[in-house]
Amino acid sequence: MRHRLKDGKSGRHRDPGTVGVHMDPTQAGSLVYEALSAIFTPALPEAHRIVPDGGQEVAARFFDVRRQRPLSEPVRLGEAVRAVVHGRPKDIQRIVPGIQAHFAVDDKGFRDLGHGEQDHELVIGPKRSTEKPQPGPE
């Protein structure tokens, strides 16, 4: 029989469906956090820490990615922001399409942390226009 710790889990073990996201505290980063909070349910009430590639602990916000809500308005992001996404590969595969629905996402690679978890480095930027240019007068 397995017993859970009364005081919670270690920094490496999260509930299934939970992904940590760290972004630098810029205006663009705040806008992406706000959009993520509207798309996914925040999983923990306060910021916790993750250790991205480089070994320094940073604050991260955690989201429950098992259910996704659509946004009713487009999110206008002025500049790209780097993000570290921390969690199980299956859960990271859930959050990336949710982000891509509203922003351009470039996955710069990942680091395997063991215990079935990874850190992915993402560059989240303004959504590229999908409209085709109208032909001009000739």
CSV table of N, CA and C in Angstrom, one decimal, residues 29-116:
chain,number,residue,atom,x,y,z
A,29,GLY,N,4.9,38.3,-21.1
A,29,GLY,CA,4.8,37.2,-20.3
A,29,GLY,C,3.5,37.2,-19.4
A,30,SER,N,3.2,38.4,-18.9
A,30,SER,CA,1.9,38.5,-18.1
A,30,SER,C,0.7,38.3,-19.0
A,31,LEU,N,0.7,38.7,-20.2
A,31,LEU,CA,-0.4,38.6,-21.1
A,31,LEU,C,-0.6,37.1,-21.4
A,32,VAL,N,0.5,36.3,-21.6
A,32,VAL,CA,0.4,34.9,-21.9
A,32,VAL,C,-0.1,34.2,-20.7
A,33,TYR,N,0.4,34.5,-19.5
A,33,TYR,CA,-0.1,33.9,-18.2
A,33,TYR,C,-1.6,34.1,-18.1
A,34,GLU,N,-2.0,35.4,-18.4
A,34,GLU,CA,-3.5,35.7,-18.3
A,34,GLU,C,-4.3,34.8,-19.3
A,35,ALA,N,-3.8,34.7,-20.5
A,35,ALA,CA,-4.5,33.8,-21.5
A,35,ALA,C,-4.5,32.4,-21.0
A,36,LEU,N,-3.4,31.9,-20.5
A,36,LEU,CA,-3.3,30.5,-20.0
A,36,LEU,C,-4.3,30.3,-18.9
A,37,SER,N,-4.5,31.3,-18.0
A,37,SER,CA,-5.4,31.2,-16.9
A,37,SER,C,-6.8,31.1,-17.4
A,38,ALA,N,-7.1,31.7,-18.6
A,38,ALA,CA,-8.5,31.7,-19.1
A,38,ALA,C,-8.7,30.4,-19.9
A,39,ILE,N,-7.6,29.8,-20.5
A,39,ILE,CA,-7.8,28.6,-21.3
A,39,ILE,C,-7.8,27.4,-20.4
A,40,PHE,N,-6.9,27.3,-19.4
A,40,PHE,CA,-6.8,26.2,-18.5
A,40,PHE,C,-7.0,26.6,-17.1
A,41,THR,N,-7.4,25.7,-16.2
A,41,THR,CA,-7.6,26.0,-14.8
A,41,THR,C,-6.3,26.1,-14.1
A,42,PRO,N,-6.0,27.2,-13.4
A,42,PRO,CA,-4.8,27.2,-12.5
A,42,PRO,C,-4.9,26.1,-11.5
A,43,ALA,N,-3.8,25.3,-11.4
A,43,ALA,CA,-3.8,24.1,-10.6
A,43,ALA,C,-3.4,24.4,-9.1
A,44,LEU,N,-2.5,25.3,-8.9
A,44,LEU,CA,-2.1,25.7,-7.6
A,44,LEU,C,-2.3,27.2,-7.4
A,45,PRO,N,-2.7,27.5,-6.2
A,45,PRO,CA,-3.1,28.9,-6.0
A,45,PRO,C,-1.9,29.9,-6.0
A,46,GLU,N,-0.7,29.5,-5.7
A,46,GLU,CA,0.4,30.3,-5.7
A,46,GLU,C,1.5,29.8,-6.6
A,47,ALA,N,2.5,30.6,-6.9
A,47,ALA,CA,3.6,30.2,-7.8
A,47,ALA,C,4.5,29.2,-7.0
A,48,HIS,N,5.0,28.2,-7.7
A,48,HIS,CA,5.9,27.2,-7.1
A,48,HIS,C,7.2,27.3,-7.9
A,49,ARG,N,8.1,26.4,-7.6
A,49,ARG,CA,9.4,26.5,-8.2
A,49,ARG,C,9.7,25.3,-9.1
A,50,ILE,N,10.4,25.6,-10.2
A,50,ILE,CA,10.9,24.5,-11.1
A,50,ILE,C,12.4,24.8,-11.3
A,51,VAL,N,13.1,23.8,-11.8
A,51,VAL,CA,14.5,24.0,-12.1
A,51,VAL,C,14.7,23.7,-13.6
A,52,PRO,N,14.6,24.8,-14.4
A,52,PRO,CA,14.8,24.6,-15.9
A,52,PRO,C,16.3,24.3,-16.2
A,53,ASP,N,16.6,24.1,-17.4
A,53,ASP,CA,18.0,23.8,-17.9
A,53,ASP,C,18.9,25.0,-17.4
A,54,GLY,N,19.9,24.7,-16.8
A,54,GLY,CA,20.8,25.7,-16.2
A,54,GLY,C,20.9,25.6,-14.7
A,55,GLY,N,20.0,24.9,-14.1
A,55,GLY,CA,20.1,24.5,-12.7
A,55,GLY,C,19.6,25.5,-11.7
A,56,GLN,N,19.2,26.7,-12.1
A,56,GLN,CA,18.7,27.7,-11.2
A,56,GLN,C,17.2,27.6,-11.0
A,57,GLU,N,16.7,27.6,-9.8
A,57,GLU,CA,15.3,27.5,-9.5
A,57,GLU,C,14.6,28.8,-9.9
A,58,VAL,N,13.4,28.7,-10.5
A,58,VAL,CA,12.6,29.8,-10.9
A,58,VAL,C,11.2,29.6,-10.6
A,59,ALA,N,10.4,30.7,-10.4
A,59,ALA,CA,9.0,30.6,-10.0
A,59,ALA,C,8.2,30.2,-11.3
A,60,ALA,N,7.2,29.3,-11.1
A,60,ALA,CA,6.4,28.9,-12.2
A,60,ALA,C,4.9,28.8,-11.7
A,61,ARG,N,4.0,29.0,-12.6
A,61,ARG,CA,2.6,28.8,-12.4
A,61,ARG,C,2.2,27.5,-13.0
A,62,PHE,N,1.3,26.8,-12.3
A,62,PHE,CA,0.9,25.5,-12.7
A,62,PHE,C,-0.6,25.5,-13.2
A,63,PHE,N,-0.8,24.7,-14.3
A,63,PHE,CA,-2.1,24.7,-14.9
A,63,PHE,C,-2.6,23.2,-15.0
A,64,ASP,N,-3.9,23.0,-14.8
A,64,ASP,CA,-4.5,21.7,-15.1
A,64,ASP,C,-4.8,21.7,-16.6
A,65,VAL,N,-4.2,20.8,-17.3
A,65,VAL,CA,-4.3,20.8,-18.8
A,65,VAL,C,-5.3,19.8,-19.3
A,66,ARG,N,-6.0,19.1,-18.4
A,66,ARG,CA,-6.9,18.0,-18.8
A,66,ARG,C,-8.1,18.6,-19.5
A,67,ARG,N,-8.5,19.8,-19.2
A,67,ARG,CA,-9.7,20.4,-19.9
A,67,ARG,C,-9.3,21.8,-20.4
A,68,GLN,N,-9.8,22.1,-21.5
A,68,GLN,CA,-9.4,23.4,-22.2
A,68,GLN,C,-10.7,24.2,-22.5
A,69,ARG,N,-10.7,25.5,-22.3
A,69,ARG,CA,-11.8,26.3,-22.6
A,69,ARG,C,-11.4,27.3,-23.7
A,70,PRO,N,-12.3,27.5,-24.7
A,70,PRO,CA,-12.0,28.5,-25.8
A,70,PRO,C,-12.0,29.9,-25.3
A,71,LEU,N,-11.2,30.7,-25.9
A,71,LEU,CA,-11.2,32.2,-25.6
A,71,LEU,C,-12.2,32.8,-26.6
A,72,SER,N,-13.0,33.8,-26.1
A,72,SER,CA,-13.9,34.4,-27.0
A,72,SER,C,-13.3,35.5,-27.8
A,73,GLU,N,-12.2,36.1,-27.4
A,73,GLU,CA,-11.6,37.2,-28.1
A,73,GLU,C,-10.1,36.8,-28.4
A,74,PRO,N,-9.6,37.4,-29.5
A,74,PRO,CA,-8.2,37.1,-29.8
A,74,PRO,C,-7.3,37.8,-28.8
A,75,VAL,N,-6.1,37.3,-28.6
A,75,VAL,CA,-5.2,37.8,-27.7
A,75,VAL,C,-4.1,38.5,-28.5
A,76,ARG,N,-3.9,39.8,-28.3
A,76,ARG,CA,-2.9,40.5,-29.1
A,76,ARG,C,-1.6,40.6,-28.3
A,77,LEU,N,-0.6,39.8,-28.8
A,77,LEU,CA,0.7,39.8,-28.2
A,77,LEU,C,1.6,40.6,-29.0
A,78,GLY,N,2.3,41.6,-28.4
A,78,GLY,CA,3.2,42.5,-29.2
A,78,GLY,C,4.6,41.9,-29.5
A,79,GLU,N,5.1,41.1,-28.6
A,79,GLU,CA,6.4,40.5,-28.8
A,79,GLU,C,6.5,39.1,-28.3
A,80,ALA,N,7.5,38.4,-28.7
A,80,ALA,CA,7.7,37.0,-28.4
A,80,ALA,C,8.2,36.9,-26.9
A,81,VAL,N,7.9,35.8,-26.3
A,81,VAL,CA,8.4,35.6,-24.9
A,81,VAL,C,8.9,34.1,-24.8
A,82,ARG,N,9.9,33.9,-24.1
A,82,ARG,CA,10.5,32.6,-23.9
A,82,ARG,C,9.8,32.0,-22.7
A,83,ALA,N,9.5,30.7,-22.8
A,83,ALA,CA,8.8,30.0,-21.7
A,83,ALA,C,9.5,28.7,-21.4
A,84,VAL,N,9.5,28.2,-20.2
A,84,VAL,CA,9.9,26.9,-19.9
A,84,VAL,C,8.7,26.2,-19.4
A,85,VAL,N,8.3,25.0,-20.0
A,85,VAL,CA,7.1,24.3,-19.7
A,85,VAL,C,7.6,23.0,-19.1
A,86,HIS,N,7.1,22.6,-17.9
A,86,HIS,CA,7.6,21.5,-17.1
A,86,HIS,C,6.5,20.6,-16.8
A,87,GLY,N,6.7,19.3,-17.1
A,87,GLY,CA,5.7,18.3,-16.7
A,87,GLY,C,5.9,17.0,-17.5
A,88,ARG,N,4.9,16.1,-17.4
A,88,ARG,CA,5.0,14.9,-18.1
A,88,ARG,C,4.8,15.1,-19.6
A,89,PRO,N,5.5,14.4,-20.5
A,89,PRO,CA,5.4,14.6,-21.9
A,89,PRO,C,3.9,14.6,-22.4
A,90,LYS,N,3.1,13.7,-21.9
A,90,LYS,CA,1.7,13.6,-22.4
A,90,LYS,C,1.0,14.9,-22.0
A,91,ASP,N,1.3,15.5,-20.8
A,91,ASP,CA,0.6,16.7,-20.4
A,91,ASP,C,1.1,18.0,-21.2
A,92,ILE,N,2.4,17.9,-21.5
A,92,ILE,CA,3.0,19.0,-22.3
A,92,ILE,C,2.3,19.0,-23.7
A,93,GLN,N,2.1,17.8,-24.2
A,93,GLN,CA,1.4,17.7,-25.5
A,93,GLN,C,0.0,18.2,-25.5
A,94,ARG,N,-0.6,18.3,-24.3
A,94,ARG,CA,-1.9,18.9,-24.2
A,94,ARG,C,-1.9,20.4,-24.2
A,95,ILE,N,-0.9,21.0,-23.5
A,95,ILE,CA,-0.9,22.4,-23.3
A,95,ILE,C,-0.4,23.2,-24.6
A,96,VAL,N,0.5,22.5,-25.3
A,96,VAL,CA,1.0,23.2,-26.5
A,96,VAL,C,-0.1,23.5,-27.5
A,97,PRO,N,-1.0,22.6,-27.9
A,97,PRO,CA,-2.1,23.0,-28.8
A,97,PRO,C,-3.0,24.1,-28.3
A,98,GLY,N,-3.2,24.1,-27.0
A,98,GLY,CA,-4.0,25.2,-26.3
A,98,GLY,C,-3.3,26.5,-26.5
A,99,ILE,N,-2.0,26.6,-26.4
A,99,ILE,CA,-1.3,27.8,-26.6
A,99,ILE,C,-1.3,28.2,-28.1
A,100,GLN,N,-1.1,27.2,-29.0
A,100,GLN,CA,-1.0,27.4,-30.4
A,100,GLN,C,-2.3,27.9,-31.0
A,101,ALA,N,-3.4,27.7,-30.3
A,101,ALA,CA,-4.7,28.2,-30.8
A,101,ALA,C,-4.8,29.7,-30.8
A,102,HIS,N,-3.9,30.3,-30.0
A,102,HIS,CA,-4.0,31.8,-29.8
A,102,HIS,C,-2.6,32.5,-30.1
A,103,PHE,N,-1.5,31.7,-30.1
A,103,PHE,CA,-0.2,32.3,-30.3
A,103,PHE,C,0.6,31.4,-31.2
A,104,ALA,N,1.6,32.0,-31.8
A,104,ALA,CA,2.6,31.2,-32.5
A,104,ALA,C,3.5,30.5,-31.5
A,105,VAL,N,3.8,29.3,-31.6
A,105,VAL,CA,4.7,28.5,-30.7
A,105,VAL,C,5.8,27.8,-31.4
A,106,ASP,N,7.0,28.1,-31.0
A,106,ASP,CA,8.2,27.4,-31.5
A,106,ASP,C,8.8,26.6,-30.4
A,107,ASP,N,8.8,25.3,-30.5
A,107,ASP,CA,9.4,24.4,-29.5
A,107,ASP,C,10.9,24.3,-29.8
A,108,LYS,N,11.8,24.8,-28.9
A,108,LYS,CA,13.2,24.9,-29.1
A,108,LYS,C,13.9,23.6,-28.6
A,109,GLY,N,13.2,22.7,-28.1
A,109,GLY,CA,13.7,21.4,-27.6
A,109,GLY,C,13.4,21.1,-26.2
A,110,PHE,N,13.8,20.0,-25.7
A,110,PHE,CA,13.5,19.6,-24.3
A,110,PHE,C,14.6,18.9,-23.6
A,111,ARG,N,14.5,18.8,-22.3
A,111,ARG,CA,15.5,18.1,-21.5
A,111,ARG,C,14.7,17.1,-20.7
A,112,ASP,N,15.2,15.9,-20.7
A,112,ASP,CA,14.5,14.8,-19.9
A,112,ASP,C,15.0,14.9,-18.5
A,113,LEU,N,14.1,15.1,-17.5
A,113,LEU,CA,14.5,15.2,-16.1
A,113,LEU,C,14.4,13.9,-15.3
A,114,GLY,N,14.0,12.9,-15.9
A,114,GLY,CA,13.8,11.6,-15.2
A,114,GLY,C,12.5,11.7,-14.5
A,115,HIS,N,12.1,10.6,-13.8
A,115,HIS,CA,10.8,10.5,-13.2
A,115,HIS,C,9.7,10.7,-14.1
A,116,GLY,N,9.9,10.6,-15.4
A,116,GLY,CA,8.8,10.8,-16.4
A,116,GLY,C,8.5,12.2,-16.7
